[in-house]
Amino acid sequence: MSQRVSALVAATEEATRELPMPVIAYFIIAFVSFIVLLGITWSFRNTAAKVGQPRRAPGAPGTGQPGSADHARDTDGTSH
């Protein structure tokens, strides 16, 4: 019986494989990858708002700058 147990233990020891790098290296690689992806995503922030707004000349109506007709309007549409 002990020969069978020792043969079984020897077989399971041979079947195990060593990882090519330490476990912490996998964590570091995954963490850096997610940080890089977050940086790429962050670089596109507010892009939809920039694309959806037409460009206007400074002082043109609708820009909300001093000298334009809409400058005196509040956010609810009432004048000051």
CSV table of C-alpha atoms in Angstrom, one decimal:
chain,number,residue,atom,x,y,z
A,1,MET,CA,0.0,0.0,0.0
A,2,SER,CA,2.8,2.4,0.8
A,3,GLN,CA,4.3,1.8,-2.7
A,4,ARG,CA,1.0,2.9,-4.3
A,5,VAL,CA,0.9,6.0,-2.1
A,6,SER,CA,4.5,6.9,-2.9
A,7,ALA,CA,3.9,6.3,-6.6
A,8,LEU,CA,0.8,8.6,-6.5
A,9,VAL,CA,2.7,11.3,-4.7
A,10,ALA,CA,5.6,11.1,-7.2
A,11,ALA,CA,3.1,11.3,-10.1
A,12,THR,CA,1.5,14.4,-8.7
A,13,GLU,CA,4.8,16.1,-8.0
A,14,GLU,CA,5.8,15.6,-11.6
A,15,ALA,CA,2.5,16.9,-13.0
A,16,THR,CA,2.9,20.3,-11.3
A,17,ARG,CA,4.4,23.1,-13.4
A,18,GLU,CA,6.3,26.1,-12.2
A,19,LEU,CA,5.1,29.6,-13.3
A,20,PRO,CA,7.5,31.4,-15.6
A,21,MET,CA,7.6,34.4,-13.2
A,22,PRO,CA,6.5,35.1,-9.6
A,23,VAL,CA,2.8,35.6,-8.8
A,24,ILE,CA,3.4,39.3,-7.9
A,25,ALA,CA,4.7,39.9,-11.4
A,26,TYR,CA,1.3,39.0,-12.9
A,27,PHE,CA,-0.4,41.4,-10.5
A,28,ILE,CA,2.0,44.2,-11.5
A,29,ILE,CA,1.6,43.6,-15.2
A,30,ALA,CA,-2.2,43.6,-14.9
A,31,PHE,CA,-2.2,46.7,-12.8
A,32,VAL,CA,0.0,48.6,-15.2
A,33,SER,CA,-2.1,47.5,-18.1
A,34,PHE,CA,-5.3,48.8,-16.5
A,35,ILE,CA,-3.6,52.1,-15.6
A,36,VAL,CA,-2.5,52.5,-19.2
A,37,LEU,CA,-6.0,51.7,-20.5
A,38,LEU,CA,-7.4,54.2,-17.9
A,39,GLY,CA,-5.1,56.9,-19.3
A,40,ILE,CA,-6.2,56.2,-22.8
A,41,THR,CA,-9.8,56.4,-21.8
A,42,TRP,CA,-9.2,59.6,-19.8
A,43,SER,CA,-7.6,61.3,-22.8
A,44,PHE,CA,-11.0,61.1,-24.6
A,45,ARG,CA,-13.0,62.8,-21.9
A,46,ASN,CA,-15.5,65.4,-23.0
A,47,THR,CA,-14.9,64.6,-26.6
A,48,ALA,CA,-18.6,64.1,-27.4
A,49,ALA,CA,-19.3,67.6,-26.1
A,50,LYS,CA,-16.6,69.1,-28.2
A,51,VAL,CA,-17.8,67.3,-31.4
A,52,GLY,CA,-21.4,68.2,-30.8
A,53,GLN,CA,-20.9,72.0,-30.5
A,54,PRO,CA,-20.5,74.1,-33.6
A,55,ARG,CA,-17.7,76.6,-33.5
A,56,ARG,CA,-18.7,80.3,-33.2
A,57,ALA,CA,-16.8,83.5,-33.6
A,58,PRO,CA,-16.0,85.4,-30.3
A,59,GLY,CA,-18.8,87.9,-29.5
A,60,ALA,CA,-21.3,86.1,-31.8
A,61,PRO,CA,-24.8,85.5,-30.4
A,62,GLY,CA,-25.0,82.4,-28.3
A,63,THR,CA,-21.5,82.4,-27.0
A,64,GLY,CA,-22.3,84.0,-23.7
A,65,GLN,CA,-19.3,86.3,-23.9
A,66,PRO,CA,-19.4,90.0,-23.0
A,67,GLY,CA,-20.7,92.0,-25.9
A,68,SER,CA,-22.9,89.2,-27.2
A,69,ALA,CA,-26.7,89.3,-27.0
A,70,ASP,CA,-26.9,86.2,-24.8
A,71,HIS,CA,-24.5,87.5,-22.2
A,72,ALA,CA,-27.2,89.1,-20.0
A,73,ARG,CA,-29.3,85.9,-19.9
A,74,ASP,CA,-29.3,83.6,-17.0
A,75,THR,CA,-29.4,79.8,-17.3
A,76,ASP,CA,-33.2,79.7,-17.0
A,77,GLY,CA,-33.6,82.2,-19.9
A,78,THR,CA,-34.5,85.2,-17.9
A,79,SER,CA,-32.7,88.5,-18.3
A,80,HIS,CA,-30.9,90.4,-15.5
